[in-house]
CSV table of C-alpha atoms in Angstrom, one decimal:
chain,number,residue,atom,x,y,z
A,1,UNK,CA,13.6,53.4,-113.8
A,2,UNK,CA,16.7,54.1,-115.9
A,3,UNK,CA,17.2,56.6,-118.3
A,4,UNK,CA,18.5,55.6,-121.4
A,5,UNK,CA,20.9,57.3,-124.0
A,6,UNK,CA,19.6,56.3,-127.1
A,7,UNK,CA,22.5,56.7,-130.0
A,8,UNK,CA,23.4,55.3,-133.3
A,9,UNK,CA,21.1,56.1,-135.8
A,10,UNK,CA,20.3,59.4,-134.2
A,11,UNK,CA,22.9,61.9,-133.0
A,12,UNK,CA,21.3,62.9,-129.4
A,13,UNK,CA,23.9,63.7,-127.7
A,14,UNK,CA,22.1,65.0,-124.1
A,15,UNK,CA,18.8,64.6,-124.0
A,16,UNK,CA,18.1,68.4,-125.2
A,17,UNK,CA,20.4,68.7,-128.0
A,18,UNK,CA,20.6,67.7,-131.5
A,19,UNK,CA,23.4,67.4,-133.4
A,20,UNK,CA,24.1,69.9,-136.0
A,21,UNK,CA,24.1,67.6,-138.8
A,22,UNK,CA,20.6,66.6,-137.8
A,23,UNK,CA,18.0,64.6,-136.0
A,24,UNK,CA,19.5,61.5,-138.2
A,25,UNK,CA,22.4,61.1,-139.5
A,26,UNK,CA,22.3,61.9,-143.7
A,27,UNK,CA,23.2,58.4,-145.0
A,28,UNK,CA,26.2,60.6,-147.1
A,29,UNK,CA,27.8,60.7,-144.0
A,30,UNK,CA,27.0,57.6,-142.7
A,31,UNK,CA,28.9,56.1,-145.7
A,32,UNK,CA,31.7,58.2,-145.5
A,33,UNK,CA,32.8,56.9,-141.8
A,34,UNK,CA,34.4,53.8,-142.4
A,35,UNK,CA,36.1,54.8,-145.5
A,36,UNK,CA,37.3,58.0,-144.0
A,37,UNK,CA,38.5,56.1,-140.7
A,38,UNK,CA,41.1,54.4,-143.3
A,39,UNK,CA,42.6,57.6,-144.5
A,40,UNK,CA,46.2,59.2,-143.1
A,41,UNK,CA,46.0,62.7,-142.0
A,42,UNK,CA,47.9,64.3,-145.4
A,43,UNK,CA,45.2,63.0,-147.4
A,44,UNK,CA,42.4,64.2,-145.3
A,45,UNK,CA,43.9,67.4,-144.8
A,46,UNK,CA,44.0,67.7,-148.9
A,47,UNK,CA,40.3,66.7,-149.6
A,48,UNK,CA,39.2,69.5,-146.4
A,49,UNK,CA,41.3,71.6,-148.5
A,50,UNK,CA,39.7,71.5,-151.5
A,51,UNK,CA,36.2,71.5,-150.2
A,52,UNK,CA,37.0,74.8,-148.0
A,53,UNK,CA,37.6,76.1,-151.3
A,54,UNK,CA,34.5,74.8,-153.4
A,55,UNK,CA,32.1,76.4,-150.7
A,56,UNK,CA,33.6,79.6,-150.9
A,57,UNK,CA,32.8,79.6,-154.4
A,58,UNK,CA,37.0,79.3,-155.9
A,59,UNK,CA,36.2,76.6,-158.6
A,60,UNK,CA,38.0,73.3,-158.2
A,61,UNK,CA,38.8,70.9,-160.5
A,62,UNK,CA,39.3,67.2,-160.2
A,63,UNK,CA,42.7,67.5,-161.2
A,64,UNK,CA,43.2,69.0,-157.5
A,65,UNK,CA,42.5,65.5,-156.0
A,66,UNK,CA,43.5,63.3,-158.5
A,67,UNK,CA,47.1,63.3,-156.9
A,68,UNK,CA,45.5,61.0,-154.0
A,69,UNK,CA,44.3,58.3,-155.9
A,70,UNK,CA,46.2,55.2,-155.6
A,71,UNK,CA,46.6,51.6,-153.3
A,72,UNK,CA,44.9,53.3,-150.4
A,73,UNK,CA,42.3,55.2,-152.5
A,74,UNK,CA,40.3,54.3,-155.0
A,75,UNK,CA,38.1,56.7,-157.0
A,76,UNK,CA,34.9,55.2,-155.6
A,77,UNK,CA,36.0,55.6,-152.3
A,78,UNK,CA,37.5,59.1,-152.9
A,79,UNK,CA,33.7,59.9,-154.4
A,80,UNK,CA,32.0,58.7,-151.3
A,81,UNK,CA,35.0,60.3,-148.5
A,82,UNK,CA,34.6,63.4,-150.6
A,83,UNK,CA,30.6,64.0,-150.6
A,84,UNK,CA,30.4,62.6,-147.0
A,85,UNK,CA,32.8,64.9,-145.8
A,86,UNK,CA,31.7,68.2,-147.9
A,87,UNK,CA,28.2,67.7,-146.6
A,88,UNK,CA,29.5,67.4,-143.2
A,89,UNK,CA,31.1,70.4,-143.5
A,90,UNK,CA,28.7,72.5,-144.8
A,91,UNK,CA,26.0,71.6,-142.2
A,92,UNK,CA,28.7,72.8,-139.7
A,93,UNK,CA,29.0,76.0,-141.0
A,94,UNK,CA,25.4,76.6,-142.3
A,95,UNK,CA,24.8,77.5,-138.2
A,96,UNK,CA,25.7,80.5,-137.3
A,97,UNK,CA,28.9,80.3,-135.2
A,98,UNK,CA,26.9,81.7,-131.8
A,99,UNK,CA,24.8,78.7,-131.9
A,100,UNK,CA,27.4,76.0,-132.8
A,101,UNK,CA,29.4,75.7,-129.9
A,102,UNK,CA,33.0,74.1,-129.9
A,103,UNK,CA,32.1,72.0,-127.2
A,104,UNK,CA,29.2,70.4,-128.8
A,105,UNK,CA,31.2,70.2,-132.3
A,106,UNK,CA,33.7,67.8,-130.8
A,107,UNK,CA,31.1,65.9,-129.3
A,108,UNK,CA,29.0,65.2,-132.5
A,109,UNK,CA,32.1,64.7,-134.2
A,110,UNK,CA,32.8,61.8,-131.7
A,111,UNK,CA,29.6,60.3,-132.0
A,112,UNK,CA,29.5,60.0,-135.7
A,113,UNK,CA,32.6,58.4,-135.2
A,114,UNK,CA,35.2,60.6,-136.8
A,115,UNK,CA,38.9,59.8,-135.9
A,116,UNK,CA,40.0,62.0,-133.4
A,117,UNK,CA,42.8,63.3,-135.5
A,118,UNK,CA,40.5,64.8,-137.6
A,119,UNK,CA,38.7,66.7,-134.9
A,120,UNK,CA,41.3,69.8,-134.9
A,121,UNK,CA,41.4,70.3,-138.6
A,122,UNK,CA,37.6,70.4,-138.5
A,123,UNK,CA,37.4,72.6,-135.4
A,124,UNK,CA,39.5,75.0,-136.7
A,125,UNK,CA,37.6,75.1,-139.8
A,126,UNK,CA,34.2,76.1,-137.9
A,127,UNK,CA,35.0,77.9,-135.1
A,128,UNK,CA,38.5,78.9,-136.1
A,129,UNK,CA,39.7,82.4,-136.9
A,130,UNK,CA,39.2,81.8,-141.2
A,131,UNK,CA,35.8,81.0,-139.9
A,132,UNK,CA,34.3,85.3,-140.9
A,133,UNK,CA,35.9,84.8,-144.2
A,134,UNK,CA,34.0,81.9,-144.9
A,135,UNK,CA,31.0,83.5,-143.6
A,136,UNK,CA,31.8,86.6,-145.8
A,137,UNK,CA,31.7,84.4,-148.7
A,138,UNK,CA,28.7,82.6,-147.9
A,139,UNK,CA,26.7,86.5,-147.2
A,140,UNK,CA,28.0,87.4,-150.8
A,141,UNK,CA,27.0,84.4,-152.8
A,142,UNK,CA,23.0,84.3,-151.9
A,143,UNK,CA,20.7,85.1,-154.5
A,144,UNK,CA,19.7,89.0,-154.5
A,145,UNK,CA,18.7,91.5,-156.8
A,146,UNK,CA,21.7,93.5,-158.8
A,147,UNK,CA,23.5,95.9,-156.7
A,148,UNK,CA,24.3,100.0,-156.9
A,149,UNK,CA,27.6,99.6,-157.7
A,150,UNK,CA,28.6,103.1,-158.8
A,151,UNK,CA,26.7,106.4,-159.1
A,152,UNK,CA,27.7,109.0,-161.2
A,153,UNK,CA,25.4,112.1,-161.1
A,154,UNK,CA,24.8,115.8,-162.2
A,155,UNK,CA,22.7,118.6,-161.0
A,156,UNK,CA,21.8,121.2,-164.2
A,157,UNK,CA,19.8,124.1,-164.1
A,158,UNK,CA,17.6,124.2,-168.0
A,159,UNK,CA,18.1,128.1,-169.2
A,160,UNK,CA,16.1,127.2,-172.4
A,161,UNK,CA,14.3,125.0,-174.3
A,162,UNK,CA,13.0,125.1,-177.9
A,163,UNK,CA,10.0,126.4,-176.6
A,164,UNK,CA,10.7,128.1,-174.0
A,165,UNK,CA,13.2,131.3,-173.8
A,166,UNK,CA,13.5,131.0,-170.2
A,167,UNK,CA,13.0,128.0,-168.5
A,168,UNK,CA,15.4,127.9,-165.0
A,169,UNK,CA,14.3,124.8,-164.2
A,170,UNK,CA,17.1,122.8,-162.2
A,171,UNK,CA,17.2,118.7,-162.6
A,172,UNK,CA,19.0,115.9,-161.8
A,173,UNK,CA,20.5,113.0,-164.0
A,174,UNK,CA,22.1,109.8,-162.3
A,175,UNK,CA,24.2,107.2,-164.2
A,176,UNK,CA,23.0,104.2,-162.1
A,177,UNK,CA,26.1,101.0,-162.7
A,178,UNK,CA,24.6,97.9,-161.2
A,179,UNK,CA,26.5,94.7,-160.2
A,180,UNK,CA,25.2,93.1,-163.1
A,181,UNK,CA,26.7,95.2,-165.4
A,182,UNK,CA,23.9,97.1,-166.6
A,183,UNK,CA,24.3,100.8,-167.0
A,184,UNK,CA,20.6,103.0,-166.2
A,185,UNK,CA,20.9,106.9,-167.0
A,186,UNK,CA,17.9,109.1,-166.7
A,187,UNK,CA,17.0,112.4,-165.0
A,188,UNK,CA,14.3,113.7,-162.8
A,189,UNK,CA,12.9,116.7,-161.4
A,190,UNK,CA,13.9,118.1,-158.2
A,191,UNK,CA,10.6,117.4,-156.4
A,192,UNK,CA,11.2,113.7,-158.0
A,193,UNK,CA,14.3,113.7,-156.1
A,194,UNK,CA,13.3,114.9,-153.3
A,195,UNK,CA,10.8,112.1,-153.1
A,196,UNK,CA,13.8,109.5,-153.6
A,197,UNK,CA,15.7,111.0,-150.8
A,198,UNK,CA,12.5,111.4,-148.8
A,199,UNK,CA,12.1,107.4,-149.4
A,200,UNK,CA,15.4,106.4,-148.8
A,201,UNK,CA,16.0,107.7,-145.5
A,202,UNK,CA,12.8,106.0,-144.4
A,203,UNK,CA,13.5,102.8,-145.3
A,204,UNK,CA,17.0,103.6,-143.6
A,205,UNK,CA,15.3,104.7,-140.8
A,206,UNK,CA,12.8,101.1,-141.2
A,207,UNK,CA,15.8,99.4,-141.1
A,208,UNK,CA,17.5,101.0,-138.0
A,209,UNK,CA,14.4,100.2,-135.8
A,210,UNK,CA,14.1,96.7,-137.2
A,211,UNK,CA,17.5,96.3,-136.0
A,212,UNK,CA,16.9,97.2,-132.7
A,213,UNK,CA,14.0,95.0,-132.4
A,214,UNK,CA,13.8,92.0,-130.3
A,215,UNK,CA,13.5,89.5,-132.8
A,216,UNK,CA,16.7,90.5,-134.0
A,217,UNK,CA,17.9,90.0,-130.3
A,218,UNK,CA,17.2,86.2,-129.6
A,219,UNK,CA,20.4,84.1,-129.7
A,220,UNK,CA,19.8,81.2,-131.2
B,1,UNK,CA,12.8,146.2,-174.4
B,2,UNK,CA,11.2,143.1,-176.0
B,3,UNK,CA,11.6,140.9,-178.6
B,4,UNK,CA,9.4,141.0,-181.4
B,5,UNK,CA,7.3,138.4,-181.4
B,6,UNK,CA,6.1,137.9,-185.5
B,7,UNK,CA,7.4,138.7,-188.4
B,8,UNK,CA,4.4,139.8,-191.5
B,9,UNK,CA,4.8,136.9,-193.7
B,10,UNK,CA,3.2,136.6,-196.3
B,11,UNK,CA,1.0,133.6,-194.8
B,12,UNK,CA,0.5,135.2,-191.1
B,13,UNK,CA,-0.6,138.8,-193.2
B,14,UNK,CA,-3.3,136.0,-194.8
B,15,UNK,CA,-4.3,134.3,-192.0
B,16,UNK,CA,-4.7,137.5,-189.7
B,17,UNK,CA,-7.4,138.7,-193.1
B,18,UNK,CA,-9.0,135.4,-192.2
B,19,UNK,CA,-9.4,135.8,-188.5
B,20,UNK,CA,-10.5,139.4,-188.9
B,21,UNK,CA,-13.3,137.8,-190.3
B,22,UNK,CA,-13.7,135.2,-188.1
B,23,UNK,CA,-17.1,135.2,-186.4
B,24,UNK,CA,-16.7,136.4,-182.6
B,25,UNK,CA,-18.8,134.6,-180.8
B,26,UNK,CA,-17.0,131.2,-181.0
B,27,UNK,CA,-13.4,132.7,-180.8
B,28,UNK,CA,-12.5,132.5,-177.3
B,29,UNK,CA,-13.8,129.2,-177.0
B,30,UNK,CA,-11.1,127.8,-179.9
B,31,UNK,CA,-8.4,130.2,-178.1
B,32,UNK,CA,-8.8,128.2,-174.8
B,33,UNK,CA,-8.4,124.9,-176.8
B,34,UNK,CA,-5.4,125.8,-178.2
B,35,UNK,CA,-3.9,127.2,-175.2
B,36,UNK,CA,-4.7,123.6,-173.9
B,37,UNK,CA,-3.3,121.6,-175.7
B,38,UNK,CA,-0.1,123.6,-176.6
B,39,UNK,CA,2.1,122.1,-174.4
B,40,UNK,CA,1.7,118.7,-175.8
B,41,UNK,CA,4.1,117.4,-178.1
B,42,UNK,CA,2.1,114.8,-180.5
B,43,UNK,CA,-1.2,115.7,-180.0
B,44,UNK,CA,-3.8,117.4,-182.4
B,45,UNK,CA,-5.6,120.2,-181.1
B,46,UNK,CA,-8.8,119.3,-182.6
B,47,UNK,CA,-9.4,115.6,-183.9
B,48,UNK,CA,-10.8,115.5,-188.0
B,49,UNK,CA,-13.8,115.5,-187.0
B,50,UNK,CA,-13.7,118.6,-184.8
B,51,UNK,CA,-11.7,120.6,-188.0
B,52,UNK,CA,-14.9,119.5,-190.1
B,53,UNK,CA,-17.3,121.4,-188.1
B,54,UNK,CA,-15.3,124.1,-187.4
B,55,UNK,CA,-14.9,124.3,-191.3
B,56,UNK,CA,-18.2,124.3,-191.6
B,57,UNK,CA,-18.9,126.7,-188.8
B,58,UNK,CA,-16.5,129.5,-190.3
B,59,UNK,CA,-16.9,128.7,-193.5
B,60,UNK,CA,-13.3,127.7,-194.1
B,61,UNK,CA,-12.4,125.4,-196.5
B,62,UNK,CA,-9.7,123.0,-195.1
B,63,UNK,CA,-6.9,124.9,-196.5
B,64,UNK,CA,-7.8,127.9,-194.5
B,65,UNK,CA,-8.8,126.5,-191.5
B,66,UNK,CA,-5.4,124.7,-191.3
B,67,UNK,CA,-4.0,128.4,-191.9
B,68,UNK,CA,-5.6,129.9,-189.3
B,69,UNK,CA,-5.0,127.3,-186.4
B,70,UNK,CA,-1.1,126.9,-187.4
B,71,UNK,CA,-1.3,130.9,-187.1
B,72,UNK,CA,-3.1,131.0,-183.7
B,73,UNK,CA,-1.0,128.4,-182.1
B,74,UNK,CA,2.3,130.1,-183.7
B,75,UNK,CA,0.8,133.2,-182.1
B,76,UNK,CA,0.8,131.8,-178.4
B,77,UNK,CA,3.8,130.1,-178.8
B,78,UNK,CA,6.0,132.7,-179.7
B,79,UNK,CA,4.0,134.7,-176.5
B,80,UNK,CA,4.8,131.1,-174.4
B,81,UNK,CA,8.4,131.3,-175.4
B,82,UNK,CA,8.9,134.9,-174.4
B,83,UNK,CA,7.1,134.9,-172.0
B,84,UNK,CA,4.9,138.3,-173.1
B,85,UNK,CA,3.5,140.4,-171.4
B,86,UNK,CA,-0.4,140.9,-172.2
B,87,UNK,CA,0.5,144.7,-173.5
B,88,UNK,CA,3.4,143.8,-175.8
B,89,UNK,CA,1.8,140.7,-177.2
B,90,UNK,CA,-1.3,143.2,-177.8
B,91,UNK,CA,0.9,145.8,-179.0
B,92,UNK,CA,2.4,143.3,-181.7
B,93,UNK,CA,-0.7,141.8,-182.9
B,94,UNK,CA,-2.3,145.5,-183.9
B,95,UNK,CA,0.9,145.6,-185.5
B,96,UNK,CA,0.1,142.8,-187.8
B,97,UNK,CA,-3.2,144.3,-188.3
B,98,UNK,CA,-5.5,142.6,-186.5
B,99,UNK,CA,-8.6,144.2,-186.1
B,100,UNK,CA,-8.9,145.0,-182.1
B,101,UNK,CA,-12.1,142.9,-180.9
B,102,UNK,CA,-9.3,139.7,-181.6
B,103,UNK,CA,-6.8,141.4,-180.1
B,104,UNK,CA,-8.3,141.9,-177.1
B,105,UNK,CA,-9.5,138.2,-177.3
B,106,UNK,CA,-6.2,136.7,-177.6
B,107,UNK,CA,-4.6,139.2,-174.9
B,108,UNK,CA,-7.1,138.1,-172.5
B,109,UNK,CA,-6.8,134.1,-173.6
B,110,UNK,CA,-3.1,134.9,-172.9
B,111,UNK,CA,-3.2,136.6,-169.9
B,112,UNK,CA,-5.7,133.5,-168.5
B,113,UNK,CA,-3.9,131.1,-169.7
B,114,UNK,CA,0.1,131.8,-169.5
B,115,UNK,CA,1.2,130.9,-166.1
B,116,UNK,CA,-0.4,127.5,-166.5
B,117,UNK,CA,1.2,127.2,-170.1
B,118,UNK,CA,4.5,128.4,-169.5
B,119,UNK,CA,4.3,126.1,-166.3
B,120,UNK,CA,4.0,122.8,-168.3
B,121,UNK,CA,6.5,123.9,-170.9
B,122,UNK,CA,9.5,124.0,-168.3
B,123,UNK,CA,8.6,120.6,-167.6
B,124,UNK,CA,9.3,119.3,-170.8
B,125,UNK,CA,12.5,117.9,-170.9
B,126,UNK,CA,14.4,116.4,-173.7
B,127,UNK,CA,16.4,113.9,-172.1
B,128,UNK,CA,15.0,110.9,-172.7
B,129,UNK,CA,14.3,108.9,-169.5
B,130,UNK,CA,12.8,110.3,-166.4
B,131,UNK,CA,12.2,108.8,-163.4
B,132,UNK,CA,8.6,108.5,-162.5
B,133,UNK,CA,7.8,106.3,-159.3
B,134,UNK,CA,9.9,105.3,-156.4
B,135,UNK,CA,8.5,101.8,-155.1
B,136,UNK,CA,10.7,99.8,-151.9
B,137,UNK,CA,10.4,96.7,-149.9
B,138,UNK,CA,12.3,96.0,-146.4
B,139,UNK,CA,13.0,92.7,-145.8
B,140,UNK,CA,14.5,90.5,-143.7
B,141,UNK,CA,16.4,87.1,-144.6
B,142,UNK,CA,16.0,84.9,-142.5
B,143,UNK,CA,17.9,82.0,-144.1
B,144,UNK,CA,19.5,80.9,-147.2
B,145,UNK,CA,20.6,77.7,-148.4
B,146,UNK,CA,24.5,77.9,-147.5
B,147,UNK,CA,23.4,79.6,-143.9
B,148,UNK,CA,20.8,79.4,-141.7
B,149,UNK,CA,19.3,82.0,-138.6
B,150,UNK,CA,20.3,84.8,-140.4
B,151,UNK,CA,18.4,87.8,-139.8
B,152,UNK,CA,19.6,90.2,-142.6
B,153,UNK,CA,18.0,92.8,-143.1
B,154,UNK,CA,17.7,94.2,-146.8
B,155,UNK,CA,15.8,96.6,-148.5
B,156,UNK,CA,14.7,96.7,-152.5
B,157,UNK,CA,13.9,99.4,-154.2
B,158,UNK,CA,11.9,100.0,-157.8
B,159,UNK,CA,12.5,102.8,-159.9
B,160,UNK,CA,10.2,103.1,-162.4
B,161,UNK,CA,11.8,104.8,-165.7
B,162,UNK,CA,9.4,106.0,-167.9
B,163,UNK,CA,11.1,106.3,-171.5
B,164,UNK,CA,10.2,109.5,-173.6
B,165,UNK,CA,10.9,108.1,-176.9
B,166,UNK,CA,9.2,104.7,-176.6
B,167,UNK,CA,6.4,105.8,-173.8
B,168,UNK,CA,7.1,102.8,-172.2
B,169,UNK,CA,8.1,102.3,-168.2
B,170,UNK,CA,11.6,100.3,-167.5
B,171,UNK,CA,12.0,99.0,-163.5
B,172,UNK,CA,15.0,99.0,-162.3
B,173,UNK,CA,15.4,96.8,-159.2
B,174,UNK,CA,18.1,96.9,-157.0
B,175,UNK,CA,18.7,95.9,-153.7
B,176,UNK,CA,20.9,96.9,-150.6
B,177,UNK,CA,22.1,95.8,-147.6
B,178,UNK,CA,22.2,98.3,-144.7
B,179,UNK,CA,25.5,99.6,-145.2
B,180,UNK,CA,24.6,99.7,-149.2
B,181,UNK,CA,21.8,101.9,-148.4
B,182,UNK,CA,23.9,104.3,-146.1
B,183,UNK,CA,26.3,104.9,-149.0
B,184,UNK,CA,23.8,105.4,-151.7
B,185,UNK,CA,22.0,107.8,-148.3
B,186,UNK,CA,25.1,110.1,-148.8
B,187,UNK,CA,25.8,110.2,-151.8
B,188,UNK,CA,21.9,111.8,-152.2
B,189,UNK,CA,23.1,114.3,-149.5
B,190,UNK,CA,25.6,115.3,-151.3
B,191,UNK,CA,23.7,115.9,-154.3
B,192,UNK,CA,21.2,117.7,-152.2
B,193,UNK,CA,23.8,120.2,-151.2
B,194,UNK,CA,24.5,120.8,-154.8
B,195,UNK,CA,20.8,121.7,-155.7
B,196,UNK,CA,20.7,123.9,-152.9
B,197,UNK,CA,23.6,125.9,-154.1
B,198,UNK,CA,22.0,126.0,-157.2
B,199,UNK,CA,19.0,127.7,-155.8
């Protein structure tokens, strides 16, 4: 009995590993290959450019590519290199690094059939050393709730009150600025504050265990 | 020395006739009402209908009854706000000619009652938002659309707001990630230290 490779529509390139853009091949890609085989290296080079930029979130115009239209390249087939190749790229670096490794990069690439000249440009895109800025880019855009951006507080001590002669009573007021520009003042008691303090440093102390935890340790 | 607490106006000489002739019996009772509900900003002491039977029971007409509370609530809130001793506040009151059976009644509504008063009057505040509930999450993200196998953790907080002027509770929602939390960790410390030099 043989064993056979199966290839072509899927990406299997052993018999335990898939290929990181997935079980089959997105038919963006698919439609990209033969256009993109046609390209010269400046042009590629250009289009990777702009969509390294356009993932980590700079805004791009199409005034950026529009300089490589012409015999070679029309707009269709600009379209069609372009979203092939941006999806590409973005299922490359939606793995972590750790589990996509070079090896296995430049053996996907070669199945789907990507000129080997392109293979460095890509490599260096995924594995190379801009690869942590990209990922710090990638952290920073996901959807969260509004950040602490700045704190400004004050601790007072009450002497008196309309209708009280002698109060001293201390208190706290916080000026909270959050990343989405909102500003939140108010005050609390000290036993309030306590209890914020009290509940912070549990959740920081949560969060210091969870990090230790084994789930956190499986390399994937 | 201490500060004296009333003036004899010519409305508090009038009302102090009116509770000399107050009956007794149900005194201490409306005393400990008032004491209640003095802290309380908005509040009536006693709803319309309560004023009606009390009008009734005294004989007051509305005019006087009105006189009389104002005058009995002025009376422990000048105490409140000097914190009086029993003595003085005694001492003051025969001054405005109160017979002694009310006096003695009021000192001894006073003495009952003050701590817990003057206790709820430090908590009034003016400012007008004060923070009433700390709620959090921890969480971690696993994924995202741009990345996946994350494992991030991060942890959201609530603060519920409560706004004096409007009565109503604002949330304020943040999140952070574990070095966000550290900061924001330290920056309480420091505050912490501040409150205990203050002490």
């Amino acid at each position: 009995m043989s064993i056979i490779q199966v290839k072509g529509s899927g990406g299997v390139a052993g018999l335990e590993r898939t290929s990181f853009v997935g079980a089959r091949v997105p038919p963006e890609i698919r439609a990209m290959i033969k256009p993109l085989s046609k390209l010269d290296k400046n042009t590629f080079r250009s289009i990777l450019k702009v969509i390294t930029a356009e993932i980590q979130g700079i805004e791009q115009s199409f005034a950026d590519l529009q300089p490589l239209l012409g015999e070679t390249l029309t707009e269709d087939g600009l379209a069609v290199v372009y979203c092939g190749l941006a999806d590409l790229v973005r299922r490359a670096l939606k793995l972590p690094s750790s589990s996509l490794k070079k090896e296995n990069l430049i053996q996907d690439l070669q199945d789907l059939q990507i000129p080997e000249s392109f293979h460095e440009d890509l490599v260096a895109l995924v594995v190379g050393s801009k690869r942590s800025q990209i990922d710090s880019c990638l952290e920073n855009n996901r959807p969260r709730l509004p950040s602490l951006e700045n704190l400004s507080w004050r601790t007072d001590v009450a002497i008196s009150t309309g209708v009280l002669n002698r109060v001293l009573v201390r208190g706290v007021t916080m000026e909270m600025t959050l990343s989405d520009g909102s500003v939140k003042d108010f005050e609390m008691s000290v036993s309030k504050f306590q209890e914020l303090r009290f509940n912070v440093a549990s959740v920081l102390s949560e969060m210091e265990k969870l990090e230790k935890h084994s789930i956190l340790k499986i390399k994937d | 020395m201490s500060a004296t607490l009333f003036t004899a106006s010519l409305s508090i000489k009038r009302a102090v006739a009116l509770i000399n002739e107050m009956d007794l019996n149900r005194f201490p009772l409306l005393l400990s009402r008032i004491l209640q509900k003095l802290h309380l900003k908005e509040e009536r002491t006693f709803s319309e209908e309560e004023e009606e039977k009390l009008q009734a029971a005294f004989g007051y007409t509305s005019n006087d009854l009105d006189l009389v509370l104002e005058t009995l609530e002025f009376i422990l809130q000048q105490a409140a706000y000097h914190t009086a001793k029993p003595a003085v506040l005694g001492e003051q009151l025969k001054q405005l000619e109160m017979n002694e059976d009310k006096v003695q009644k009021i000192v001894e509504a006073w003495t009952n009652g003050a701590r817990n008063l003057v206790q709820k009057l430090k908590e009034r505040t003016v400012h007008p938002n004060q923070l009433e509930e700390v709620k959090w999450r921890l969480n971690l993200q696993m994924a995202q659309a741009s990345q996946s196998k994350v494992k991030r953790p991060n942890a959201l907080f609530q603060l519920g707001v409560r706004s004096d002027s409007t009565g109503k509770k604002d949330n304020i929602r943040l999140e952070f990630t574990h070095e966000e939390l550290y900061d924001f960790y330290n920056q309480l410390e420091t505050i912490q230290k501040q409150l205990d030099s203050l002490s």
